[in-house]
Short mmCIF file of C-alpha atoms in Angstrom, two decimals:
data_model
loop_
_atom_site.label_atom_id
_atom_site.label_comp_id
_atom_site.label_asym_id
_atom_site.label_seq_id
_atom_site.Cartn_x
_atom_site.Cartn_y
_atom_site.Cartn_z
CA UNK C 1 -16.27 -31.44 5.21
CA UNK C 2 -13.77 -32.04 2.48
CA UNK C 3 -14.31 -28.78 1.27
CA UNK C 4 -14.22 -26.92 4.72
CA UNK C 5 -11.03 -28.11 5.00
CA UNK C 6 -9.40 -27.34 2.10
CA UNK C 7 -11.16 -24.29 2.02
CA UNK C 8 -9.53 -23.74 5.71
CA UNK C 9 -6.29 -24.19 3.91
CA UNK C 10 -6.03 -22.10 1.29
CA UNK C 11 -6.67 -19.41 3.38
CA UNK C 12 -4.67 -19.86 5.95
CA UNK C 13 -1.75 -20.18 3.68
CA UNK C 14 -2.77 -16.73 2.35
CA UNK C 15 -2.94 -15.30 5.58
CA UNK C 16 0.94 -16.03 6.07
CA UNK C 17 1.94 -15.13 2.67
CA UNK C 18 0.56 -11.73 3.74
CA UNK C 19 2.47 -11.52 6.50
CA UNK C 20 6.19 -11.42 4.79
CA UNK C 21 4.70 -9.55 2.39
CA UNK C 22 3.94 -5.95 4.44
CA UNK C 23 7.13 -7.04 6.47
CA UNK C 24 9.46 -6.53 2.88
CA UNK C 25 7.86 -3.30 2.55
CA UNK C 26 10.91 -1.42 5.30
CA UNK C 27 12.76 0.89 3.14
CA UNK C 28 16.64 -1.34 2.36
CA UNK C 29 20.02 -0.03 2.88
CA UNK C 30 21.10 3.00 0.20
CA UNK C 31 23.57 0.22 -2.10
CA UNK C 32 25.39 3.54 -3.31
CA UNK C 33 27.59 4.05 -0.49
CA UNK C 34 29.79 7.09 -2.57
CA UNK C 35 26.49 8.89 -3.33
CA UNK C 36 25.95 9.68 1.23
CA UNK C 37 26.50 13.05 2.11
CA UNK C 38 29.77 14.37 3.84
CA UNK C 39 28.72 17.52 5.48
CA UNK C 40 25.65 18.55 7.78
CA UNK C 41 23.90 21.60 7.63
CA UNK C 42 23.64 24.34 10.70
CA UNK C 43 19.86 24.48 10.77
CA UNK C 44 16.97 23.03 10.33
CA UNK C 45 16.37 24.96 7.08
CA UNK C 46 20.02 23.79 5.55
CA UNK C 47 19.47 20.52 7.29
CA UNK C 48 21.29 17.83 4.79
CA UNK C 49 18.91 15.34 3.40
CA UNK C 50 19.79 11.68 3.92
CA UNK C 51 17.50 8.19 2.88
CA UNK C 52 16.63 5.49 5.30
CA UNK C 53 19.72 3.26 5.16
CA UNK C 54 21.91 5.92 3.67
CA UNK C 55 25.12 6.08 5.81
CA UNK C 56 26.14 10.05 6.09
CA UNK C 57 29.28 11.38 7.55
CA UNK C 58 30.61 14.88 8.50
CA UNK C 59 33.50 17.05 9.85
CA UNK C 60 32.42 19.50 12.48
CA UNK C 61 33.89 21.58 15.56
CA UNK C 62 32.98 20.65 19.08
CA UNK C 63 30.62 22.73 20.40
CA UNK C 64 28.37 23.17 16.93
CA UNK C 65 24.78 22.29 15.76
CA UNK C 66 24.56 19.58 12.84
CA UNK C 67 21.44 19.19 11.28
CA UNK C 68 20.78 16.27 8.74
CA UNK C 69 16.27 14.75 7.89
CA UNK C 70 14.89 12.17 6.52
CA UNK C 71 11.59 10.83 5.58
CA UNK C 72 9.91 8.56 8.02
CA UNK C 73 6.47 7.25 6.43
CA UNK C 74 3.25 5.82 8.16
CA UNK C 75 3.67 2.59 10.04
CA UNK C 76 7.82 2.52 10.34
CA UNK C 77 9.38 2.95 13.72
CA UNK C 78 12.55 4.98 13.06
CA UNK C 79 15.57 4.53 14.75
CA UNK C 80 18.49 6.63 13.95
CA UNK C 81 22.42 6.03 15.44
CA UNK C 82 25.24 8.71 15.68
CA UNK C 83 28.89 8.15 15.86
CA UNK C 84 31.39 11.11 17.08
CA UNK C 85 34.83 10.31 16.87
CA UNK C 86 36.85 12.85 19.15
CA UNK C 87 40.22 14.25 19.16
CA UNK C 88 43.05 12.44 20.45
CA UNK C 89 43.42 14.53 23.92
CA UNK C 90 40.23 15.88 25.23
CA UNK C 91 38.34 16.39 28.28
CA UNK C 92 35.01 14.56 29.42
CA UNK C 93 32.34 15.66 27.11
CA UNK C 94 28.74 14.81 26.88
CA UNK C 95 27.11 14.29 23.63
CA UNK C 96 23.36 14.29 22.88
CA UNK C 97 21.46 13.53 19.75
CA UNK C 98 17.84 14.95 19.15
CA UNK C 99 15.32 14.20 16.58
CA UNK C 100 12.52 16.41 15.62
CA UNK C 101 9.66 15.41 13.18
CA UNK C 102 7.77 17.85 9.97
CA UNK C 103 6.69 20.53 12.80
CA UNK C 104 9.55 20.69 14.53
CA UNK C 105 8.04 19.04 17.77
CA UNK C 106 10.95 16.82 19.39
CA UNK C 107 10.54 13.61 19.90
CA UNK C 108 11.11 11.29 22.54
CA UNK C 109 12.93 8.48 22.20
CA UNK C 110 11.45 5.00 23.13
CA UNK C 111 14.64 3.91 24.32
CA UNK C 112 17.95 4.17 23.69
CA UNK C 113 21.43 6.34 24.72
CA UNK C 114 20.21 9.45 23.73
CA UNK C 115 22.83 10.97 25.80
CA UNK C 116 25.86 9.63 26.98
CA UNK C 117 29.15 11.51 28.59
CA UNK C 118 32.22 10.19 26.86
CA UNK C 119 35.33 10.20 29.20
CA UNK C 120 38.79 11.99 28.62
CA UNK C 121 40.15 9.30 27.40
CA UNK C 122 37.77 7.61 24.81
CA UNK C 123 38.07 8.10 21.16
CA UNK C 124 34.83 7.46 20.07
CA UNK C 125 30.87 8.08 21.67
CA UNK C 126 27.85 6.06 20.46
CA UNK C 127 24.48 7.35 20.61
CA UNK C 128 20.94 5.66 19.79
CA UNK C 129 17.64 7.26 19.73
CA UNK C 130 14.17 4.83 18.86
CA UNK C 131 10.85 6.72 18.15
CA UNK C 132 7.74 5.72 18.47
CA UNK C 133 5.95 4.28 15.59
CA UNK C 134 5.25 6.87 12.92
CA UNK C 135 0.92 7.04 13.11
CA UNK C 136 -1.02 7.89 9.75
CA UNK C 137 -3.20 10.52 11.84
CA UNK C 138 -3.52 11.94 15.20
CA UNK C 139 -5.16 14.61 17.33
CA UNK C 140 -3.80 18.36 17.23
CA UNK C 141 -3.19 18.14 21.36
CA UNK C 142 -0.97 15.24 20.73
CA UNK C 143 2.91 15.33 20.17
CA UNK C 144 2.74 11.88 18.22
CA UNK C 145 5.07 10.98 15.46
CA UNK C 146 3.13 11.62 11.84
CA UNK C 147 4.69 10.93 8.35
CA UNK C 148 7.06 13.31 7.03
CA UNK C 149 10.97 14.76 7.58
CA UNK C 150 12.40 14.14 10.68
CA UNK C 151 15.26 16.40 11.54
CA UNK C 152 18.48 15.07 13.37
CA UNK C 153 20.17 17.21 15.84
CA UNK C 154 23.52 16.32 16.83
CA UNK C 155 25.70 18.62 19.77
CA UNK C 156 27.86 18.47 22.83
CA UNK C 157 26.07 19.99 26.06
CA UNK C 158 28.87 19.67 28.50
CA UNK C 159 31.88 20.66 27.39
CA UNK C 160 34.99 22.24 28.69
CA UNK C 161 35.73 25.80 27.48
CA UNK C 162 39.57 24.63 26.71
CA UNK C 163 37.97 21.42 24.15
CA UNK C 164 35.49 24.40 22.05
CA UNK C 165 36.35 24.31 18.66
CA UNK C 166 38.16 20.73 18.45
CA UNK C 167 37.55 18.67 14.92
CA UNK C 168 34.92 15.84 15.30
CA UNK C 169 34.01 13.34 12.47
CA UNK C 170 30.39 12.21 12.86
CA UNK C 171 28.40 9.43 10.80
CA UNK C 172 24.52 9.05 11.37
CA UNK C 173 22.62 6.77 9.75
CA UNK C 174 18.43 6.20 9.95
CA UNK C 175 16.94 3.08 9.67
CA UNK C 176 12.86 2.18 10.19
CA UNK C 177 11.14 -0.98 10.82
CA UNK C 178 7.64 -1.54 9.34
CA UNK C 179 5.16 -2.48 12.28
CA UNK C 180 2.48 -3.61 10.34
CA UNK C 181 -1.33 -3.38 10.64
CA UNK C 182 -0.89 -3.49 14.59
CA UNK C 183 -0.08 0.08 14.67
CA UNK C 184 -2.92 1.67 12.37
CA UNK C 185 -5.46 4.07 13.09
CA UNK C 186 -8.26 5.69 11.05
CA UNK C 187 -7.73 8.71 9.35
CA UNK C 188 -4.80 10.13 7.85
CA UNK C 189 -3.18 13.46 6.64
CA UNK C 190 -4.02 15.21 3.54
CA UNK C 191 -0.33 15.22 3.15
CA UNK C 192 3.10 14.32 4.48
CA UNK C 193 4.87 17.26 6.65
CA UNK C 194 7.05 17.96 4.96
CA UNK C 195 9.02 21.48 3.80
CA UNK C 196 7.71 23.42 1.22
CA UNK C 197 4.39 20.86 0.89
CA UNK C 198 2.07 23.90 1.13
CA UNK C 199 3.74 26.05 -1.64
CA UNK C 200 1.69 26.80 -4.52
CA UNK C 201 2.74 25.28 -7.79
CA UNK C 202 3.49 28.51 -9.76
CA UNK C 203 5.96 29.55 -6.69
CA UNK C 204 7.70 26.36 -6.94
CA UNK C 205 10.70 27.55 -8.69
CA UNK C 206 10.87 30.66 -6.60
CA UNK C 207 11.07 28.70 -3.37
CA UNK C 208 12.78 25.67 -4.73
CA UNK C 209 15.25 25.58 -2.12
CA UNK C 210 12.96 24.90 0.95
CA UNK C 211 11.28 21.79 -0.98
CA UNK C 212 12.32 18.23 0.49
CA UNK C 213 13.59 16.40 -2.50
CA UNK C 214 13.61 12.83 -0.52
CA UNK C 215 10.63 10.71 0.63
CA UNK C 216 10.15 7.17 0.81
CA UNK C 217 10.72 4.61 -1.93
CA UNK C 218 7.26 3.28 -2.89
CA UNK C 219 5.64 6.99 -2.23
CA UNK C 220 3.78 8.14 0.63
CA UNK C 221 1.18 6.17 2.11
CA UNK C 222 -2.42 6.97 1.65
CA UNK C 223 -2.69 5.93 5.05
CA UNK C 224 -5.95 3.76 4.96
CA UNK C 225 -4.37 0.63 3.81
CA UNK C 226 -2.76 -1.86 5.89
CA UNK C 227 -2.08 -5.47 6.81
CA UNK C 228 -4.87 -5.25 9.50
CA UNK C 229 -7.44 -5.31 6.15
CA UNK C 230 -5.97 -8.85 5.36
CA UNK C 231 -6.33 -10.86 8.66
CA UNK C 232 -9.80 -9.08 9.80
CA UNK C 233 -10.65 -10.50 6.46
CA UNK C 234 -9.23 -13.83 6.66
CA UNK C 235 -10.44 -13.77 10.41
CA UNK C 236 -14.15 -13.39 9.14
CA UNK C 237 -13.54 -16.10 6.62
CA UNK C 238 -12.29 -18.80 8.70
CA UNK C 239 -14.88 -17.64 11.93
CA UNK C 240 -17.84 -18.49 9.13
CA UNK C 241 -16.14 -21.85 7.94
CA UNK C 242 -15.89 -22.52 11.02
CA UNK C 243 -19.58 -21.95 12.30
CA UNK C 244 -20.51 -24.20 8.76
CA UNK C 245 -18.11 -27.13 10.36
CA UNK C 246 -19.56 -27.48 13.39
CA UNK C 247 -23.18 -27.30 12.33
CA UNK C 248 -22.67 -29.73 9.86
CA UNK C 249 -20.75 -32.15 13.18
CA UNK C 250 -23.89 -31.38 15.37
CA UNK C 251 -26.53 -31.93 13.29
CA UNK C 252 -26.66 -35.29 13.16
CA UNK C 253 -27.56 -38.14 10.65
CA UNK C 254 -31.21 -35.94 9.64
CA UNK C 255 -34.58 -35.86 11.00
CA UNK C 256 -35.47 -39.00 13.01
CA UNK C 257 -38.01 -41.47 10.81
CA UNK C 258 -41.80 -41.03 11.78
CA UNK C 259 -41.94 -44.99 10.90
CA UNK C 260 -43.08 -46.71 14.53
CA UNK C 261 -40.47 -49.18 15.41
CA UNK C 262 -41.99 -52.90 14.13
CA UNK C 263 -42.95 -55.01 17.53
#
C-alpha cells in the first residue's frame, strides 16, 4: 500500500506539472514595440503582416479597406481588437472589423463588438472580434477555423457622404489563447494555409512576394500532439493503481486455515 500511494503521488504531481506546461506554450507579447508596422495594406494580397502580440498602427481615410494577417496555429483561440480614432468633427459612423482565415472564408466571431456605430461626437470606436478555436483538421463542408494566416479587415459601412475621405489612425493588435488538449481532433493538414505554401521550390524567388514570412514561434504544429496524450495517460495509470488498491483492501487476511477449530 505504501507503494500505491506514493506511486499515486508522483503521478499526480506530474499530471499538474503538465498542465502549466501546454498553458506557457500561447505565443507572448512582440517586446520590440519600434519594430510593429505603421501602415496596412489595401488587399488581401498586400495585407501587412503582424505577430501575435505585435501592436500595429496605421493612417487611413474613412471610407477605405485595411488589410493586415497573422498566423493563428492549431489549438489557440484568436482574438484580435481594433482601435479607430476619428476626426475631431464628424458624423455618426459605423465601423466593422472582419477576419478571414488561409482560404479566405470569414469567420464568425464567438463574441464580441464586431460592429459598433460610433456617435458624432466620440473620438474614438473600439471593436473586438473572438474566433473559435483554431482545429488541427476538419471536413471540406465545414467553415471551421484551421491553422494558417488570418486576414484582418477593417472599414466603415455607414458613413455620411460629407465624412468620405476624413484621416483615421487605427491600431490592431492579435492575441491567442492556447486551449489545450480539450479542443483536439484527429487528423491534421499536410500543411498550414498559408500564401504561397503550394509554390514549388525552384519558383520561390520568382513569386517571393506572395510567401508569408511570419508563422508562429515554436513552428507549426504537427497537429497530433497534445495535452490530451498526458492525462489519458496518467488517467490509465492511476485507474490501474487504483483497481491494485482496492483488491489488495478486499482481499482479506488470505485463504481461511483448513485446521478444524480444537473442541
Amino acid at each position: 500500500m505504501r507503494t500505491v500511494r506514493a506511486l499515486s503521488s508522483a503521478l499526480l504531481t506530474l499530471g499538474l506539472a503538465a498542465a502549466p506546461a501546454a498553458a506557457d506554450a500561447s505565443p507572448s507579447p512582440s517586446q520590440d514595440s519600434s519594430a510593429a508596422p505603421t501602415r496596412a495594406g489595401t488587399s488581401f494580397r498586400t495585407a501587412t503582416e503582424i505577430e501575435q502580440g505585435q501592436r500595429a498602427t496605421a493612417s487611413g481615410s474613412t471610407g477605405d479597406y485595411l488589410y493586415w494577417s497573422f498566423p493563428a496555429d492549431t489549438g489557440q483561440r484568436p482574438t484580435v481588437r481594433a482601435t479607430v480614432k476619428l476626426p475631431d468633427t464628424h458624423a455618426a459612423q459605423t465601423w466593422q472589423i472582419d477576419v478571414y482565415d488561409g482560404l479566405r472564408r470569414r469567420q464568425a466571431c464567438q463574441y464580441g463588438a464586431q460592429t459598433r456605430t460610433a456617435a458624432a461626437d466620440a473620438s474614438s470606436v473600439d471593436l473586438t472580434c473572438v474566433l473559435r478555436t483554431v482545429r488541427a483538421w476538419s471536413e471540406p463542408w465545414a467553415n471551421d477555423p484551421l491553422p494558417g494566416t488570418y486576414y484582418i479587415r477593417l472599414t466603415a459601412t455607414g458613413v455620411a457622404t460629407a465624412d468620405l475621405g476624413l484621416p483615421v489612425d487605427t491600431e490592431v493588435r492579435a492575441d491567442s489563447k492556447d486551449m489545450g488538449g480539450a479542443a483536439a481532433v484527429d487528423g491534421s493538414l499536410s500543411e498550414p494555409l498559408v500564401p504561397g505554401i503550394a509554390t514549388k521550390p525552384e519558383d520561390q524567388r520568382e513569386n517571393a512576394a506572395v510567401l508569408a514570412d511570419l508563422e508562429p514561434e515554436d513552428g507549426w504544429a504537427s497537429g497530433w500532439w497534445s495535452d490530451r496524450w498526458v492525462w489519458t495517460g496518467v488517467g490509465g495509470v492511476l485507474a490501474a493503481l487504483a483497481g491494485v488498491a482496492g483488491y489488495a483492501l478486499t482481499r482479506g487476511a488470505g485463504r481461511p486455515s483448513r485446521v478444524p477449530p480444537s473442541a
